[in-house]
Tab-separated table of C-alpha atoms in Angstrom:
chain	number	residue	atom	x	y	z
A	1232	MET	CA	139.905	-4.468	150.170
A	1233	HIS	CA	141.575	-2.153	152.493
A	1234	ILE	CA	139.220	-0.816	155.094
A	1235	HIS	CA	139.734	2.751	154.183
A	1236	GLU	CA	139.259	2.002	150.698
A	1237	LYS	CA	135.933	0.460	151.387
A	1238	PHE	CA	134.740	3.441	153.428
A	1239	ARG	CA	135.834	5.584	150.538
A	1240	TRP	CA	133.588	3.537	148.220
A	1241	LEU	CA	130.698	3.745	150.846
A	1242	GLY	CA	130.939	7.375	150.878
A	1243	VAL	CA	130.497	7.575	146.892
A	1244	ALA	CA	127.318	5.556	147.381
A	1245	SER	CA	126.184	8.009	150.128
A	1246	VAL	CA	126.466	10.930	148.034
A	1247	LEU	CA	124.675	9.409	145.161
A	1248	ALA	CA	121.884	8.668	147.373
A	1249	VAL	CA	121.664	11.695	149.617
A	1250	GLY	CA	118.239	12.543	148.281
A	1251	VAL	CA	116.974	9.281	149.979
A	1252	LEU	CA	116.863	9.277	153.899
A	1253	GLY	CA	119.576	7.184	155.227
A	1254	CYS	CA	120.778	6.552	151.573
A	1255	GLY	CA	119.137	3.309	151.301
A	1256	SER	CA	119.355	1.370	154.603
A	1257	THR	CA	120.071	-2.298	154.722
A	1258	GLU	CA	119.958	-4.336	157.823
A	1259	THR	CA	121.723	-7.530	159.293
A	1260	THR	CA	120.020	-9.115	162.231
A	1261	LEU	CA	121.069	-11.336	165.012
A	1262	GLY	CA	121.122	-15.076	164.241
A	1263	GLY	CA	124.221	-14.707	161.900
A	1264	ASP	CA	127.451	-16.650	162.235
A	1265	ALA	CA	128.620	-16.104	165.642
A	1266	THR	CA	132.236	-17.098	164.977
A	1267	SER	CA	134.985	-15.377	163.029
A	1268	ASP	CA	138.338	-15.778	161.822
A	1269	ASP	CA	139.348	-12.625	163.386
A	1270	THR	CA	140.644	-13.741	166.823
A	1271	HIS	CA	142.620	-10.790	167.683
A	1272	HIS	CA	142.863	-9.801	171.324
A	1273	PRO	CA	143.265	-6.560	172.968
A	1274	PRO	CA	146.944	-5.796	173.556
A	1275	THR	CA	148.612	-6.719	176.759
A	1276	THR	CA	151.465	-4.058	176.839
A	1277	ALA	CA	151.163	-0.409	176.275
A	1278	PRO	CA	152.828	0.992	173.112
A	1279	ALA	CA	156.266	2.450	173.286
A	1280	PHE	CA	156.725	6.085	173.761
A	1281	PRO	CA	159.086	8.580	172.055
A	1282	GLY	CA	162.721	8.415	173.295
A	1283	GLY	CA	162.587	4.665	173.945
A	1284	SER	CA	160.532	5.245	176.966
A	1285	GLY	CA	157.509	3.180	177.692
A	1286	GLU	CA	154.579	2.576	180.108
A	1287	ALA	CA	153.598	-0.334	182.064
A	1288	ALA	CA	150.408	-2.139	180.967
A	1289	LYS	CA	147.406	-1.129	182.816
A	1290	PRO	CA	145.400	-3.742	184.698
A	1291	ALA	CA	143.207	-5.889	182.642
A	1292	ILE	CA	139.586	-4.752	182.251
A	1293	ALA	CA	136.969	-7.291	182.277
A	1294	TYR	CA	135.723	-8.419	178.797
A	1295	PRO	CA	134.165	-11.456	177.286
A	1296	ALA	CA	136.790	-14.052	175.456
A	1297	GLY	CA	136.747	-14.629	171.807
A	1298	PRO	CA	136.664	-15.510	169.164
A	1299	TYR	CA	135.420	-11.961	168.046
A	1300	GLY	CA	133.612	-11.400	164.822
A	1301	ILE	CA	131.775	-8.847	162.712
A	1302	ASN	CA	128.580	-10.614	162.077
A	1303	ALA	CA	125.112	-10.111	164.012
A	1304	GLY	CA	125.541	-12.713	166.869
A	1305	SER	CA	129.399	-12.345	167.202
A	1306	ILE	CA	131.131	-10.663	170.082
A	1307	VAL	CA	132.707	-7.419	169.095
A	1308	GLU	CA	136.371	-7.022	169.794
A	1309	ASP	CA	137.368	-4.646	172.525
A	1310	PHE	CA	138.310	-1.890	170.216
A	1311	GLU	CA	140.025	1.256	171.726
A	1312	PHE	CA	139.811	4.788	170.427
A	1313	VAL	CA	140.299	8.420	171.394
A	1314	GLY	CA	137.693	11.104	172.131
A	1315	TYR	CA	135.561	12.285	174.920
A	1316	GLN	CA	133.297	10.491	177.198
A	1317	ASN	CA	131.131	13.497	177.358
A	1318	PRO	CA	131.911	16.172	175.010
A	1319	SER	CA	129.959	18.813	176.646
A	1320	ILE	CA	132.248	18.659	179.532
A	1321	LYS	CA	135.147	20.922	178.765
A	1322	THR	CA	138.603	19.106	178.906
A	1323	ASP	CA	142.140	20.058	177.443
A	1324	ALA	CA	142.906	16.465	176.490
A	1325	MET	CA	141.110	13.644	174.662
A	1326	GLN	CA	140.532	10.450	176.566
A	1327	THR	CA	140.719	6.837	175.849
A	1328	VAL	CA	137.110	5.164	175.038
A	1329	ARG	CA	137.180	1.465	174.608
A	1330	LEU	CA	134.318	-0.832	174.326
A	1331	ALA	CA	134.924	-2.774	177.622
A	1332	ASP	CA	134.112	0.696	179.236
A	1333	PHE	CA	130.383	-0.367	178.466
A	1334	TYR	CA	130.548	-4.131	179.358
A	1335	ASN	CA	127.920	-4.893	181.792
A	1336	PRO	CA	127.473	-8.595	182.464
A	1337	HIS	CA	125.364	-8.484	185.530
A	1338	ALA	CA	122.724	-5.792	184.337
A	1339	ASP	CA	119.840	-8.129	184.851
A	1340	ASP	CA	121.318	-10.861	186.914
A	1341	PRO	CA	118.895	-11.349	190.030
A	1342	SER	CA	121.685	-13.757	191.750
A	1343	TYR	CA	124.495	-11.179	191.512
A	1344	THR	CA	125.382	-9.906	194.995
A	1345	PRO	CA	128.450	-7.699	194.918
A	1346	THR	CA	130.660	-7.902	197.903
A	1347	ASP	CA	130.187	-4.274	198.541
A	1348	ALA	CA	129.068	-1.143	196.644
A	1349	ALA	CA	132.464	-0.057	195.518
A	1350	HIS	CA	132.755	-3.400	193.592
A	1351	ASP	CA	129.430	-3.552	191.852
A	1352	ASP	CA	130.330	-3.939	188.302
A	1353	ARG	CA	127.085	-2.648	187.186
A	1354	LEU	CA	128.246	0.684	188.178
A	1355	TYR	CA	131.323	2.637	186.958
A	1356	PRO	CA	134.081	2.418	189.721
A	1357	GLU	CA	135.821	5.310	191.586
A	1358	GLY	CA	137.843	7.544	189.294
A	1359	SER	CA	136.017	6.568	186.169
A	1360	ILE	CA	135.570	9.076	183.484
A	1361	TYR	CA	131.942	8.205	183.174
A	1362	GLY	CA	131.209	9.175	186.701
A	1363	ALA	CA	131.923	7.209	189.717
A	1364	GLY	CA	128.793	5.170	190.866
A	1365	MET	CA	126.764	5.760	187.626
A	1366	PRO	CA	125.028	2.914	186.001
A	1367	LYS	CA	126.710	1.180	183.073
A	1368	PRO	CA	124.378	0.851	180.121
A	1369	LYS	CA	122.409	-2.286	178.992
A	1370	ALA	CA	122.660	-1.496	175.462
A	1371	LEU	CA	125.022	0.521	173.361
A	1372	ALA	CA	124.044	2.139	169.908
A	1373	ILE	CA	127.027	2.782	167.606
A	1374	ASP	CA	126.849	5.475	165.055
A	1375	ILE	CA	129.436	6.031	162.510
A	1376	GLY	CA	129.373	9.175	160.259
A	1377	SER	CA	131.513	11.592	158.333
A	1378	VAL	CA	131.780	15.263	158.282
A	1379	TRP	CA	131.429	15.340	154.692
A	1380	CYS	CA	128.083	13.267	154.613
A	1381	PRO	CA	124.819	15.273	154.502
A	1382	PRO	CA	122.851	12.405	155.931
A	1383	CYS	CA	125.202	11.992	158.762
A	1384	ASN	CA	124.869	15.950	159.734
A	1385	GLN	CA	121.093	15.604	159.314
A	1386	GLU	CA	121.077	12.483	161.753
A	1387	ALA	CA	123.207	14.222	164.185
A	1388	LYS	CA	121.087	17.407	164.158
A	1389	THR	CA	117.608	15.824	164.379
A	1390	GLU	CA	117.485	12.136	165.008
A	1391	LEU	CA	120.197	11.431	167.586
A	1392	PRO	CA	119.625	14.249	170.289
A	1393	PRO	CA	115.996	13.271	171.059
A	1394	LYS	CA	116.690	9.612	170.772
A	1395	HIS	CA	119.539	9.849	173.622
A	1396	LEU	CA	117.255	11.928	175.595
A	1397	LYS	CA	114.703	9.227	175.673
A	1398	TYR	CA	116.950	6.043	175.923
A	1399	LYS	CA	119.832	7.297	178.156
A	1400	PRO	CA	117.385	6.935	181.382
A	1401	MET	CA	116.243	3.664	180.466
A	1402	GLY	CA	119.858	2.232	180.119
A	1403	GLY	CA	120.793	2.888	176.629
A	1404	GLU	CA	123.992	4.688	175.604
A	1405	PHE	CA	125.247	5.976	172.202
A	1406	LEU	CA	129.023	5.859	170.830
A	1407	LEU	CA	129.461	8.353	168.091
A	1408	GLN	CA	132.463	7.803	165.783
A	1409	LEU	CA	133.696	10.120	162.972
A	1410	GLY	CA	135.072	8.233	160.103
A	1411	ASP	CA	135.960	10.824	157.439
A	1412	GLY	CA	136.458	14.465	158.236
A	1413	ALA	CA	135.407	17.210	155.798
A	1414	THR	CA	137.297	15.454	152.859
A	1415	GLN	CA	135.851	12.037	151.477
A	1416	GLY	CA	138.549	9.368	152.064
A	1417	LYS	CA	140.435	11.507	154.761
A	1418	ALA	CA	140.161	10.364	158.211
A	1419	ALA	CA	138.793	12.659	160.924
A	1420	VAL	CA	141.225	14.343	163.229
A	1421	PRO	CA	140.481	15.693	166.892
A	1422	LYS	CA	139.669	19.253	165.435
A	1423	ASP	CA	136.978	17.709	163.443
A	1424	LEU	CA	135.509	15.882	166.450
A	1425	VAL	CA	135.638	19.003	168.633
A	1426	ASN	CA	133.847	20.922	165.814
A	1427	TRP	CA	131.184	18.294	165.382
A	1428	THR	CA	130.415	17.751	168.947
A	1429	LYS	CA	130.300	21.531	169.658
A	1430	LYS	CA	127.972	22.103	166.569
A	1431	TYR	CA	125.447	19.513	167.362
A	1432	LYS	CA	125.766	19.805	171.220
A	1433	VAL	CA	126.833	16.063	171.734
A	1434	ASP	CA	126.607	14.991	175.334
A	1435	PHE	CA	127.480	11.125	174.755
A	1436	PRO	CA	130.904	9.294	174.046
A	1437	SER	CA	132.312	10.404	170.949
A	1438	THR	CA	135.479	9.278	169.249
A	1439	ILE	CA	137.553	9.307	165.936
A	1440	ASP	CA	139.242	6.046	164.437
A	1441	PRO	CA	142.045	6.999	161.885
A	1442	ASP	CA	142.401	3.251	161.428
A	1443	TYR	CA	138.728	2.529	160.468
A	1444	LYS	CA	138.865	-0.419	163.004
A	1445	LEU	CA	134.984	-0.426	163.204
A	1446	GLY	CA	134.709	-0.357	159.387
A	1447	GLU	CA	134.847	-4.165	158.987
A	1448	LEU	CA	131.421	-4.553	161.154
A	1449	PHE	CA	129.501	-2.563	158.347
A	1450	ALA	CA	128.925	-4.543	155.164
A	1451	ALA	CA	127.148	-1.561	153.901
A	1452	ASN	CA	126.366	0.572	151.084
A	1453	ALA	CA	125.869	3.897	152.517
A	1454	TRP	CA	126.881	6.136	155.668
A	1455	PRO	CA	125.888	6.837	158.272
A	1456	ALA	CA	126.527	3.191	159.721
A	1457	ASN	CA	124.857	2.032	162.820
A	1458	ALA	CA	124.976	-1.155	165.118
A	1459	ILE	CA	123.295	-2.151	168.407
A	1460	ILE	CA	125.434	-4.116	170.987
A	1461	ASP	CA	123.992	-6.008	173.848
A	1462	THR	CA	126.440	-4.801	176.739
A	1463	ARG	CA	125.440	-7.761	178.827
A	1464	THR	CA	127.625	-9.988	176.424
A	1465	MET	CA	129.078	-7.456	173.930
A	1466	ARG	CA	127.386	-9.231	170.983
A	1467	ILE	CA	126.382	-7.446	167.942
A	1468	ILE	CA	122.527	-7.567	167.671
A	1469	VAL	CA	122.204	-5.644	164.164
A	1470	THR	CA	124.076	-3.442	161.958
A	1471	VAL	CA	122.125	-0.892	159.542
A	1472	ALA	CA	123.367	1.170	156.808
A	1473	GLY	CA	122.088	4.506	156.522
A	1474	VAL	CA	119.740	6.460	158.923
A	1475	PRO	CA	117.969	3.901	161.158
A	1476	ASP	CA	114.205	3.586	160.925
A	1477	ASP	CA	111.676	2.999	163.644
A	1478	ALA	CA	112.356	-0.721	163.857
A	1479	TYR	CA	116.017	-0.156	164.648
A	1480	TRP	CA	115.038	1.916	167.640
A	1481	THR	CA	112.286	-0.555	168.785
A	1482	LYS	CA	115.109	-3.208	168.634
A	1483	PHE	CA	117.392	-0.997	170.796
A	1484	GLU	CA	114.599	-0.732	173.343
A	1485	LYS	CA	114.019	-4.311	173.415
A	1486	VAL	CA	117.891	-4.848	173.997
A	1487	ILE	CA	117.628	-2.470	176.996
A	1488	THR	CA	114.879	-4.149	178.463
A	1489	GLY	CA	116.130	-7.638	178.071
A	1490	GLY	CA	113.390	-8.444	175.350
């Protein structure tokens, strides 16, 4: 089934179950198949631009080698999106956000000794949109929702703000992604993201994904969809359909602390 069609079906399930918090959550935990037939790698060249012009490929960004997969225990592919590193900071242009931005292989490595502070890969480098010298996260919570989805709106309003306030100082980061816009089955556009992040005062990385690239991660029956990534390895720890419960956040905290 095409990813877009699958998410359209998920949306129907979400509407039918709107009376239940999280639309009936299901969970897949660490320990699943760590391999996958999906061995795609990030592109090595930049796409062509209008008029036949092009752009040289940017320097490679460190990221774990594949194979990549969609199950708990698998390494998630280095997907790339457009959006905002911090929507609360006004900017005229959308930014590139990729999962490699959050890769932090030496987060808890006592033997790691960078040659100098400027090359400490636990910190964002000079010129980073995340802030030069700011620490990279130890765990990433991905949240996928849609503008038309009532539980997604409720989660954005009441669940995510206090959770981010709590976990950000501990080393946790969130990544919001809008799947559909206001119309079920129709991908969100930049204006949807701007309106959503303004409405809910979002201050963490937020993106749109017209190709529904992350959709394959969620064998779910409801929206929102959530996942925890250990940024030391970029492995998927758990995926959850619906608004996550306390056990999900306990697991997130354990990943942050290396438990």
